[in-house]
Coordinates of C-alpha atoms and ligand atoms in Angstrom, one line a residue:
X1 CA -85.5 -26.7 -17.5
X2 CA -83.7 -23.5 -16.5
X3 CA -86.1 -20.8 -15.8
X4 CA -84.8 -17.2 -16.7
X5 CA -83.7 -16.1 -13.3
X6 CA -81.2 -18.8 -12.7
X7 CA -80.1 -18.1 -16.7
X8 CA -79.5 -14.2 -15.8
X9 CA -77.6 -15.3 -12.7
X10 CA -75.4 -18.0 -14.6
X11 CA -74.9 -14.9 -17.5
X12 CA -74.3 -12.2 -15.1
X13 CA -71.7 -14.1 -13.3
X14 CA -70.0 -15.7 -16.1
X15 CA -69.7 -12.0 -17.3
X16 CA -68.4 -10.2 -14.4
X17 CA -66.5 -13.0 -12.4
X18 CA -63.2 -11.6 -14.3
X19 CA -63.8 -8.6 -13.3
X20 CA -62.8 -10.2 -9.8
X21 CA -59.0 -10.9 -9.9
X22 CA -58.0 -13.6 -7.8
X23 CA -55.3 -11.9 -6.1
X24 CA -58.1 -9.5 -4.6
X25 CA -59.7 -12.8 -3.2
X26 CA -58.8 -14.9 -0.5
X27 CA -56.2 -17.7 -1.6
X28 CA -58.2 -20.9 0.1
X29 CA -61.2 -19.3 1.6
X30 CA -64.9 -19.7 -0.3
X31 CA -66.1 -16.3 -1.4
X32 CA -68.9 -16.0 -4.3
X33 CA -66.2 -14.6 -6.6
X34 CA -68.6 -11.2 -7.1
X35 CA -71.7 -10.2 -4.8
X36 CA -73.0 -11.5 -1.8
X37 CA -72.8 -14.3 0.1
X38 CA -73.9 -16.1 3.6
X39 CA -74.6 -19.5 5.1
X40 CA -72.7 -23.0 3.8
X41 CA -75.7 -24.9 2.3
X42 CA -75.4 -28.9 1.2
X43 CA -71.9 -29.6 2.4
X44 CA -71.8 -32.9 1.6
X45 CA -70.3 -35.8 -0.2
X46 CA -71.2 -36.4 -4.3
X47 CA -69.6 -38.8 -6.6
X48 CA -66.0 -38.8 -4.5
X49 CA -65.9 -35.2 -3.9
X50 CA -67.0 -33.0 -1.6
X51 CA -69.7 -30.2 -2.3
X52 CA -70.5 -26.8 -1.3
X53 CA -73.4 -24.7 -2.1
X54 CA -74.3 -21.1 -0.5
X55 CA -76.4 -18.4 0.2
X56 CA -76.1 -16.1 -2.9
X57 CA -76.9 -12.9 -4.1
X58 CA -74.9 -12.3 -6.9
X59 CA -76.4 -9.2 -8.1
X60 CA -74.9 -6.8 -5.3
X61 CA -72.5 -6.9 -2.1
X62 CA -75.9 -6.9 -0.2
X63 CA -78.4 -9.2 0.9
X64 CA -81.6 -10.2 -1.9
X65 CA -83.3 -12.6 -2.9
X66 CA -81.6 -15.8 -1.8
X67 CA -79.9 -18.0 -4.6
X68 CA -77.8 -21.2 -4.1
X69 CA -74.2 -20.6 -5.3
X70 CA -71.7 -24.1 -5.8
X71 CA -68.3 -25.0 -5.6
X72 CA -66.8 -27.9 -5.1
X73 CA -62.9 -29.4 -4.0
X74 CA -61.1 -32.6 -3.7
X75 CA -59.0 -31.1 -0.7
X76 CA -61.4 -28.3 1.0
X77 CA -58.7 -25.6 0.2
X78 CA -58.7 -25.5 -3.8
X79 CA -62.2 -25.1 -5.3
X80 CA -63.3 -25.3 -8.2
X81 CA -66.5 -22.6 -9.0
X82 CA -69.9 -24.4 -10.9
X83 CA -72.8 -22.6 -11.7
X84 CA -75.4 -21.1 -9.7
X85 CA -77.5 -24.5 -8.8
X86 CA -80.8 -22.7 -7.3
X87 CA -82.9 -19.2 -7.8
X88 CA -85.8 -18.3 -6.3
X89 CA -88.0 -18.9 -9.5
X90 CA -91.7 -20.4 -8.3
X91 CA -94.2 -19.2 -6.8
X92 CA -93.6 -21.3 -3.6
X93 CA -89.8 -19.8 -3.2
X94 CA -90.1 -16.6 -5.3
X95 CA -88.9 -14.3 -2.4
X96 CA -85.3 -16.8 -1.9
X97 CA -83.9 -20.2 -1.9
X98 CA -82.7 -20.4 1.9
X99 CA -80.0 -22.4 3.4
X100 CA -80.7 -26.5 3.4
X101 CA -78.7 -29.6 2.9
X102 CA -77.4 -32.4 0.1
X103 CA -77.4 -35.6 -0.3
X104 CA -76.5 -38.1 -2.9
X105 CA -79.4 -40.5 -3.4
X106 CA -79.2 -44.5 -4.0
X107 CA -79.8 -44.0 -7.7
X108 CA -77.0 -42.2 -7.7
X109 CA -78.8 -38.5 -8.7
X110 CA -77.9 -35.2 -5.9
X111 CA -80.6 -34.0 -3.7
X112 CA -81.3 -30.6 -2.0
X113 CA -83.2 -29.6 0.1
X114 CA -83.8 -25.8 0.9
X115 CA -86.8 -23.8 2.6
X116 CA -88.4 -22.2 0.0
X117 CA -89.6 -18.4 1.2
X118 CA -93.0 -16.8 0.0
X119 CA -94.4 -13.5 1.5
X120 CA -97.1 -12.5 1.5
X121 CA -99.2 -9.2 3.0
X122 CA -100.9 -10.2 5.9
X123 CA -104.4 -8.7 6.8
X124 CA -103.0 -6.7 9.5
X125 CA -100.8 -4.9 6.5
X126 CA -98.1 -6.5 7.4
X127 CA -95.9 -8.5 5.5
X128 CA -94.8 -11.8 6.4
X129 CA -92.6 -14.9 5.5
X130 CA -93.9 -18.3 4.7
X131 CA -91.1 -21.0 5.0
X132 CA -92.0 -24.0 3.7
X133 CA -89.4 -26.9 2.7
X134 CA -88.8 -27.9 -0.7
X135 CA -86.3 -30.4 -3.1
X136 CA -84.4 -30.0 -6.3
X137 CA -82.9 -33.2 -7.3
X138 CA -79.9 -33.1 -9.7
X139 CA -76.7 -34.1 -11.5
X140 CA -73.9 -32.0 -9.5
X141 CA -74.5 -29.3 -11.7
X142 CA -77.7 -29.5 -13.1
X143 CA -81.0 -29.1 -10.4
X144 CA -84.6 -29.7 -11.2
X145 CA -87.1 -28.7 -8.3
X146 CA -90.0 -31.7 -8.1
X147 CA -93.5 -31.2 -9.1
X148 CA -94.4 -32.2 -5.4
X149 CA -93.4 -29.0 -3.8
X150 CA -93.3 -27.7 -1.1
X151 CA -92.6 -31.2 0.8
X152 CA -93.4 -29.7 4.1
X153 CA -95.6 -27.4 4.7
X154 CA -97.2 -25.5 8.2
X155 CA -99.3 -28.8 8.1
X156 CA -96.4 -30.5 8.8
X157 CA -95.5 -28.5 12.2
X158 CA -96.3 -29.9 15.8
X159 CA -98.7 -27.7 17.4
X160 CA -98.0 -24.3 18.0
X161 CA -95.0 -24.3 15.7
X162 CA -94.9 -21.1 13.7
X163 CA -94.9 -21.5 9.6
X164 CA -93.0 -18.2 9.5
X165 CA -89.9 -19.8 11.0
X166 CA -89.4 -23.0 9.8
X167 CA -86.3 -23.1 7.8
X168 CA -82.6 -25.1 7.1
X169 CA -83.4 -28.6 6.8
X170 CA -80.5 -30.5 7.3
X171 CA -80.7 -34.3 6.3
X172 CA -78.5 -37.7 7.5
X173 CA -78.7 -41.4 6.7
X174 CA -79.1 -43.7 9.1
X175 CA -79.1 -47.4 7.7
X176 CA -82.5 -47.7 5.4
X177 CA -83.9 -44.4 7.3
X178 CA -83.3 -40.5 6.5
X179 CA -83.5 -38.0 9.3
X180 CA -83.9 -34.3 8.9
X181 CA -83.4 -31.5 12.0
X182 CA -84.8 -28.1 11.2
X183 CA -85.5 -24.8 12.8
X184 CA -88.7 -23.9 13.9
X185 CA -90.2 -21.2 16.4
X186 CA -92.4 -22.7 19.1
X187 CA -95.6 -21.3 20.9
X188 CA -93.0 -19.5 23.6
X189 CA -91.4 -17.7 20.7
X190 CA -87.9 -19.0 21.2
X191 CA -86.4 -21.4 19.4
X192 CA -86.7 -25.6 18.7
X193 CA -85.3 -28.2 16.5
X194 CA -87.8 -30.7 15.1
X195 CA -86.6 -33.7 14.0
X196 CA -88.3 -35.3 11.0
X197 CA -88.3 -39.1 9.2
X198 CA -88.1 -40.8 6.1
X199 CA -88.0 -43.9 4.3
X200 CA -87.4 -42.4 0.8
X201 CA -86.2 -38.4 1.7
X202 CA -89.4 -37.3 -0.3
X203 CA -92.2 -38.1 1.8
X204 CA -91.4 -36.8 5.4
X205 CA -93.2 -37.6 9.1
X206 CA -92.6 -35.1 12.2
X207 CA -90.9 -37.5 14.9
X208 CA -90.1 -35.6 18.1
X209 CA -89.1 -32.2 19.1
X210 CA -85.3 -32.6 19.5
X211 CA -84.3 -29.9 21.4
X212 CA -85.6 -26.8 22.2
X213 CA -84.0 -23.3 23.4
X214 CA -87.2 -22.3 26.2
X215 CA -85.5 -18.8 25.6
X216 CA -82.7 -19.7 27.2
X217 CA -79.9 -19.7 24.4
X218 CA -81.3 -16.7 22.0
X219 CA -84.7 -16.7 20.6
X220 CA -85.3 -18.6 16.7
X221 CA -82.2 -21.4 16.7
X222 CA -81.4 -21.3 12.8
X223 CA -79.1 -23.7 10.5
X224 CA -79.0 -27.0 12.9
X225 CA -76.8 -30.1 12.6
X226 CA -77.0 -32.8 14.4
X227 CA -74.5 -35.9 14.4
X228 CA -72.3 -38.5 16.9
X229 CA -68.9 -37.6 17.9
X230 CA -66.2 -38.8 20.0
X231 CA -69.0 -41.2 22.2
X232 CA -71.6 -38.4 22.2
X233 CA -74.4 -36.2 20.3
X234 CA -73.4 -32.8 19.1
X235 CA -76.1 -30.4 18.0
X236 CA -75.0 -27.2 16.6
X237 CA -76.9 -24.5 16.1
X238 CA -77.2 -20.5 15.2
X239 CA -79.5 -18.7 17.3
X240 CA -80.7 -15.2 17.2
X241 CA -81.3 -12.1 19.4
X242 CA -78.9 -13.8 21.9
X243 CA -78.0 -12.3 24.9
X244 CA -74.0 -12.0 27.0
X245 CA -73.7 -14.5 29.3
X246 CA -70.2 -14.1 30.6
X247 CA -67.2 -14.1 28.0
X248 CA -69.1 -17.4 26.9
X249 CA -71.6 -15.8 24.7
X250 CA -72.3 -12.2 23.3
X251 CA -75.5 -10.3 22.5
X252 CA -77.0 -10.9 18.8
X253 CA -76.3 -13.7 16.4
X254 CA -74.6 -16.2 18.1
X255 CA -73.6 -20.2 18.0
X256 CA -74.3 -22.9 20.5
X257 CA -73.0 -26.7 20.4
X258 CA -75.0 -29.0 22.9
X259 CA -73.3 -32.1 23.2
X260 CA -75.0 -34.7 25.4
X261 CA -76.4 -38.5 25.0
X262 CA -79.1 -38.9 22.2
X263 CA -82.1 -40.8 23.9
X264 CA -83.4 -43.1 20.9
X265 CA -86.7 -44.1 22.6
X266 CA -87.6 -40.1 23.0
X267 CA -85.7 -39.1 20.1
X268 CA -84.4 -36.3 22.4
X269 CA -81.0 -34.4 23.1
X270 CA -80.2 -35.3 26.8
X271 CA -77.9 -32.0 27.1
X272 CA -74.7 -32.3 29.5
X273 CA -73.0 -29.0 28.3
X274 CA -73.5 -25.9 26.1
X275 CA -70.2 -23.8 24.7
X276 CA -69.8 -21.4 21.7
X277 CA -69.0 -22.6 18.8
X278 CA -66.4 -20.1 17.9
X279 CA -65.6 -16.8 20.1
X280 CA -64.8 -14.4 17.4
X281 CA -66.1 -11.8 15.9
X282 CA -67.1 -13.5 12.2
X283 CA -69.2 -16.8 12.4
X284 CA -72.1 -18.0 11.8
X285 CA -74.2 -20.8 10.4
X286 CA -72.0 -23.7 10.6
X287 CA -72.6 -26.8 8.5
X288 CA -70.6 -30.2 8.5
X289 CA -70.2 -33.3 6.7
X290 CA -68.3 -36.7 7.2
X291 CA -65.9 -37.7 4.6
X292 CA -65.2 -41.3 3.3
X293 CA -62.4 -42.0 6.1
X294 CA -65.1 -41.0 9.1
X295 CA -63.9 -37.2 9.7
X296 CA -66.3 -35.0 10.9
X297 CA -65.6 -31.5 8.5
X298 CA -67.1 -28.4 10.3
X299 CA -67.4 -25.1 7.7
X300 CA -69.5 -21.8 8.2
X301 CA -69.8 -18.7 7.3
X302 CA -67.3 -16.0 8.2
X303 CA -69.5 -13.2 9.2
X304 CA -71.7 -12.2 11.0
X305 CA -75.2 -10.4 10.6
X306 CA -74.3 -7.9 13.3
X307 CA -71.6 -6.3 11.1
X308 CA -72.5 -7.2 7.7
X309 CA -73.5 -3.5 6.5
X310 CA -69.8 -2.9 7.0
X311 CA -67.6 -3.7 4.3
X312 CA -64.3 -2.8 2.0
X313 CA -66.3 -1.3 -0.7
X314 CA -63.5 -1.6 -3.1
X315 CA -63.9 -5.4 -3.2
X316 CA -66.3 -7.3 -5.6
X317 CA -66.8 -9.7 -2.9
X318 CA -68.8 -9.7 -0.2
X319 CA -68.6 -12.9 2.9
X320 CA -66.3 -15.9 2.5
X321 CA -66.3 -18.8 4.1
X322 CA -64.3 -20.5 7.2
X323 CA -61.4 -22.9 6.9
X324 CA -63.2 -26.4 6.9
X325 CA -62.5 -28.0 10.6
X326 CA -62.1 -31.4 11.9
X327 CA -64.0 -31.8 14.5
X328 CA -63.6 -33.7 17.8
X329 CA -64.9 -34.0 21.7
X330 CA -62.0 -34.0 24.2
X331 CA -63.1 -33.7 28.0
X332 CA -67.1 -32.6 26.9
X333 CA -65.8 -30.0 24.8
X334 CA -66.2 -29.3 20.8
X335 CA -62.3 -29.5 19.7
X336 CA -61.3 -27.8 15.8
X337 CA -58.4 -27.3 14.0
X338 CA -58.0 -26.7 10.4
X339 CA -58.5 -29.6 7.8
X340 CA -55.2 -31.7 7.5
X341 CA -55.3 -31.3 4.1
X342 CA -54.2 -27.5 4.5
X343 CA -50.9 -28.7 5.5
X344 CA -49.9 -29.9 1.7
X345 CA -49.5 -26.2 1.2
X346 CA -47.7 -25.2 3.6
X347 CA -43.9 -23.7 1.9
X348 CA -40.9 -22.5 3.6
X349 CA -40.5 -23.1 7.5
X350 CA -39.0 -20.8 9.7
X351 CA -39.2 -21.4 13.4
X352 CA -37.7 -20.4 16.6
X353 CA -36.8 -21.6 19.9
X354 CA -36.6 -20.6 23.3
X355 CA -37.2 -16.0 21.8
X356 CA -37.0 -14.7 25.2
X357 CA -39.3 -11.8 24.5
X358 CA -39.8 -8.5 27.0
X359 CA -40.8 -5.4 25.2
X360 CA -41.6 -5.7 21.5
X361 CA -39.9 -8.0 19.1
X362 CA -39.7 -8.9 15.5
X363 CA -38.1 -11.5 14.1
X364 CA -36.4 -12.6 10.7
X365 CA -38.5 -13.7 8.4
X366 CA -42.0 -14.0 10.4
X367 CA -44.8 -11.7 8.5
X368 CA -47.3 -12.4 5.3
X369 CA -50.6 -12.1 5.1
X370 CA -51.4 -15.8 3.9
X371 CA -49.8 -18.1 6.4
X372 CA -50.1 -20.6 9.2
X373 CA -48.5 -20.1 12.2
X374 CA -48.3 -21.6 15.7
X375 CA -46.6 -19.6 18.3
X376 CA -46.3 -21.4 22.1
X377 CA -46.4 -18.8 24.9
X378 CA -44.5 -19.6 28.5
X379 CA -43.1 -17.9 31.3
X380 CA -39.4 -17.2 31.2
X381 CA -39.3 -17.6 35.0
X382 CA -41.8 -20.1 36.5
X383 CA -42.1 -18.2 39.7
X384 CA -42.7 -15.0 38.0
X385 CA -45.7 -14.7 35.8
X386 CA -45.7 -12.0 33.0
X387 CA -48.6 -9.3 32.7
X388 CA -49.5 -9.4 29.1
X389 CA -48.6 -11.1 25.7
X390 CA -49.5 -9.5 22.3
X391 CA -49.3 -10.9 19.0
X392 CA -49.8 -8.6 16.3
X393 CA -50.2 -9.5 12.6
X394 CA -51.3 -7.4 9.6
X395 CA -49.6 -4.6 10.5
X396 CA -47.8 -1.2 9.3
X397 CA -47.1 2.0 11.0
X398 CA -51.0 3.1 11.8
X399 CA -52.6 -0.5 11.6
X400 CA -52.3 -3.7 13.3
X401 CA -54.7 -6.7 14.1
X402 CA -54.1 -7.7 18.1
X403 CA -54.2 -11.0 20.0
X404 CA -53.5 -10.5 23.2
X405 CA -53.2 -13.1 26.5
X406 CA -53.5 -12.3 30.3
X407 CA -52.2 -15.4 32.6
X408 CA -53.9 -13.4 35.5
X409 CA -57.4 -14.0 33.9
X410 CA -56.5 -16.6 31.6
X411 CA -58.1 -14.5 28.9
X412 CA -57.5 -13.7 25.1
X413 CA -58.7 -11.0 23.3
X414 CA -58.5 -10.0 19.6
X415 CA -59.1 -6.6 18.8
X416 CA -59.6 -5.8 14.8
X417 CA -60.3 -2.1 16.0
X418 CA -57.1 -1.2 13.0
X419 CA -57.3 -3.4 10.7
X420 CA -59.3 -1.0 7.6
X421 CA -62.7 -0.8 8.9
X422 CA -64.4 2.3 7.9
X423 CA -67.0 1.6 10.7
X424 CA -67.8 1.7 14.4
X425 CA -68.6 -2.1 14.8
X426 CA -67.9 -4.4 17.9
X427 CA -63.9 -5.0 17.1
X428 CA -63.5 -6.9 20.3
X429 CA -63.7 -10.0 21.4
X430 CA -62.5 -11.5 24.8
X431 CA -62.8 -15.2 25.8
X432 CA -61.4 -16.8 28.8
X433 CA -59.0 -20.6 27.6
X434 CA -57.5 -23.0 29.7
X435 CA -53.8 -22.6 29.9
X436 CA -51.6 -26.0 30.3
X437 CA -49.1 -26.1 32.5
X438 CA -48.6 -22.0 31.9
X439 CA -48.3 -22.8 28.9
X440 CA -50.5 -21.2 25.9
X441 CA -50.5 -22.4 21.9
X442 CA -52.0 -19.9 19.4
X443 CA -52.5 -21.1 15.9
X444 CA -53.1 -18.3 13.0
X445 CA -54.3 -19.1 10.0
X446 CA -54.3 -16.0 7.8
X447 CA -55.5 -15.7 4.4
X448 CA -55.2 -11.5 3.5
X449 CA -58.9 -10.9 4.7
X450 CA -59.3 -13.0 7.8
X451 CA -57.5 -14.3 10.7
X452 CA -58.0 -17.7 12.4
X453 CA -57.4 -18.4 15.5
X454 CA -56.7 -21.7 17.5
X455 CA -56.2 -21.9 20.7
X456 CA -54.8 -25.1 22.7
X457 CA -54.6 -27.6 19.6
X458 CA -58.2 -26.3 18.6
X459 CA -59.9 -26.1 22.2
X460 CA -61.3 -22.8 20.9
X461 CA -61.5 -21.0 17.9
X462 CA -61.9 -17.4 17.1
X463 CA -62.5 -16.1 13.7
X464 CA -62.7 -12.6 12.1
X465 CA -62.3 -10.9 9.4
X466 CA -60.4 -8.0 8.4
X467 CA -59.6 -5.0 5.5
X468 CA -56.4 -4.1 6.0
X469 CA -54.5 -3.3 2.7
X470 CA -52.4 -6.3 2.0
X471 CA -49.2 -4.2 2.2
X472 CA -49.6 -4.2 6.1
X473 CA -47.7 -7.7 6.4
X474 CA -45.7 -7.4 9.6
X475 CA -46.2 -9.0 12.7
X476 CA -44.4 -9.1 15.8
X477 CA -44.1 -10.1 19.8
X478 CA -44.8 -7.9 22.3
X479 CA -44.5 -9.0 26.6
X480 CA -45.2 -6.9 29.7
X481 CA -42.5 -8.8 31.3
X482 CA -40.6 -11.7 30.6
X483 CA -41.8 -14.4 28.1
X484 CA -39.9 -17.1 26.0
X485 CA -41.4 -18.1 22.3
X486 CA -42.0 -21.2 19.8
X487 CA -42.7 -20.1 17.0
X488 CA -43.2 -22.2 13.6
X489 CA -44.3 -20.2 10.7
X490 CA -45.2 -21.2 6.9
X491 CA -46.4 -19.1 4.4
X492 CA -49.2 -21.1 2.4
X493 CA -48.4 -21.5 -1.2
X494 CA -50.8 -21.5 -4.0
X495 CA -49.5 -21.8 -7.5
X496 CA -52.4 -19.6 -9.0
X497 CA -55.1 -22.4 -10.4
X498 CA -58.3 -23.2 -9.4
X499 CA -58.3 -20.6 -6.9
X500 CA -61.5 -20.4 -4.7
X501 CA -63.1 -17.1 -6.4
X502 CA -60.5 -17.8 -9.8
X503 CA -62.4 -20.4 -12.1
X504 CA -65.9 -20.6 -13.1
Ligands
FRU1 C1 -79.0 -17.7 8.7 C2 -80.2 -17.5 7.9 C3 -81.0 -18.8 7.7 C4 -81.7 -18.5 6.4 C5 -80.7 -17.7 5.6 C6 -81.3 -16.7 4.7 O1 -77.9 -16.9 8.5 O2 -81.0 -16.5 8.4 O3 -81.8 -19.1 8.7 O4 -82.1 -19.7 5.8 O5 -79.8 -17.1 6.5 O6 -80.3 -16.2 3.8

């Protein structure tokens, strides 16, 4: 049955979607078409393609009460918009849907599972959330929430784990057993992931605490995932009111991979290193999946909470979505670089050899807004290193979007303080990389409001998101001192269907 408040969201997007025009939208990136958006929810395989719901709020370019939007894609560039699958319409989820997983079930049906949020005034006068976990079990379009509801509950915490954050279920098959991670906030206040069992994925029993955060990494750890790769355990995670350590992590909402050995016995993460996920300025709440030919397909959300109040307020949207990533371990660290699959678009080459580049430099042919391009930084004299590199993309004569690399430090920073903010938000970022052999590889993927950026065939990652008018397309090469330039540079071609943001 469809209650009324997933029917008004289904109407009100059906009626204002065109008033959206898909060349004010990213090309490839997920956005919700109109209103807000946040976390990927239920990434995951159905029927032979791959699925992706989201934190919703159709209704405004702000935050509300948390809907499930859907898309789906053959190729994790062109998606295909379906209608709002969730709203928050009983009385255990009334105040929002929040983020959860999919999964397609041996009868062949799709299930989610989502927290389901309820406040309520406490006695104090203060109002607080109530996160329990809930399922809707559907078609791939279709989602009815089961009479058993909510599956887990505060009975279903270990001791001293708070029932007012206990949320993002995420779920995996593991021969004839389900497991579920999910976020909770221990007795210490920080943050832990619980990890739960299953013979059916209806009925639910609390295993072990997984890993925990012992305030260490942020406080609550939200949206976990948990899954073997490359010979070892990865556990991501999105913890809050973080704190800087180093050029590793910033203050506020920030993301964490553990990667380690998973003891079976314990059911426990055995830890052996800790990175960021990404060291931009725009991610959060990273989800993945595997596809049918064992690739591990990271996506989140590209934005943070810190700077969501800011925003183009001539756009309909509000939050998009990464580039999906494969994902791999190389040396003990998290490795990503953009889906293959993004190369089938790829049009025209240009590239150059050998640019000997001291002072700034533009070359033939190299700008655009929606592009992919990989430029290899070296020394023109090995016994003389240069002082500075920049790259700058999006740019006219008062804006520009900045990369720029110190070999003295061996340190990047990208600097969005231009690029059509009308705020004072953190614009910075700095992160130190690993040069090899003096040698530095950027990889930019652009798509008119974001830039992505790979560093070292994916060793790092730094995402952000800019407002630059879409006229401010030039880029160009700037050296204090003497460098010499790769560059290969494609401009990604879409021929105007099925547009993320374009079909409902
Ligand atoms: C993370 C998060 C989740 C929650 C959702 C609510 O960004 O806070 O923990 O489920 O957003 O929209």
């Amino acid at each position: 049955m469809t209650s009324q408040k997933l029917k008004d969201a289904r109407d009100f997007l059906s009626k204002y979607l065109p008033f959206a025009p898909a060349k004010e939208q990213p090309a490839f990136h997920v956005t919700g078409g109109i209103g807000w958006i946040n976390d990927p929810n239920g990434f995951s395989v159905y029927q032979g393609e791959y699925h992706l719901f989201f934190q919703y709020y159709p209704y405004s370019n702000r935050w509300g009460p948390m809907h499930w939007g859907h898309v789906k894609t053959r190729d994790f560039i062109r998606w295909e918009r379906l209608s709002v699958a969730l709203a928050p319409d009983m009385p255990y989820d009334k105040d929002g849907c929040f983020s959860g997983c999919a999964i397609e079930l041996p009868d062949g049906r799709q299930m989610l599972m989502y927290t389901g949020v309820r406040q309520e005034r406490q006695e104090n006068g203060v109002v607080d959330d109530f996160q329990t976990q809930c399922i809707a079990v559907g078609d791939g379009i279709n989602y009815e929430k089961i009479e058993a509801n909510p599956v887990l509950t505060a009975a279903d915490l270990p001791e001293g784990g708070s029932p007012h954050d206990f949320r993002d279920p995420k779920i995996w098959r593991e021969g004839e057993t389900y497991y579920m991670v999910v976020g909770n906030r221990p007795a210490d206040g920080s943050g832990s992931i619980l990890l739960y069992e299953s013979a059916d994925c209806f009925q639910w029993r609390f295993v072990s605490v997984l890993a925990a955060c012992h305030n260490q990494f942020g406080r609550m750890w939200e949206c976990p995932d948990f899954f073997p790769l490359g010979g070892k355990h990865v556990l991501l995670t999105s913890p809050q009111e973080m704190t800087s350590i180093g050029l590793e992590f910033h203050p506020g909402n920030g993301t964490v991979c553990l990667i380690g050995e998973y003891d079976e016995l314990a059911h426990h993460l055995l830890r052996e290193s800790v990175q960021a996920i990404d060291y931009g300025l725009d991610f959060y709440a990273p989800q993945t999946l595997e596809t049918p030919d064992g690739r591990r397909v990271m996506i989140a959300w590209m934005q943070n909470w810190e700077t969501s109040n800011c925003r183009d307020e001539t756009l309909r949207f509000f939050g998009q979505m990464t580039v999906p990533r494969e994902l791999s371990v190389r040396d003990g660290r998290l490795i990503q670089n953009p889906v293959r699959e993004l190369e089938a678009y790829r049009g025209v080459k240009i590239s150059y050899r050998n640019v000997m580049v001291c002072g700034e430099t533009n070359l033939q042919g190299i700008k655009g807004r929606i592009l992919d391009m990989t430029v290899t930084v070296r020394p023109a004299n090995e016994n003389t290193l240069y002082r500075r590199f920049r790259l700058s993309v999006a740019r006219d004569g008062e804006r520009c979007t900045t990369i720029r690399y110190k070999p003295e430090s061996n340190t990047l920073r990208v600097d969005r303080t231009n690029s059509g903010f009308p705020h004072d938000i953190v614009s910075i970022r700095e992160f130190q990389v690993r040069p090899r052999q003096g040698e530095i590889k950027l990889r930019v993927v652009m798509d008119r409001y974001s830039v992505e950026l790979f560093v070292n065939d994916g060793e790092q990652a730094a995402s952000f998101v800019i407002y630059t008018p879409q006229e401010a397309s030039a880029i160009s090469f700037d050296a204090d001192g003497t460098v010499l330039l790769d560059i290969e540079k494609y401009d990604l071609v879409f021929d105007g269907t099925e547009r993320a943001g374009q079909s409902v």
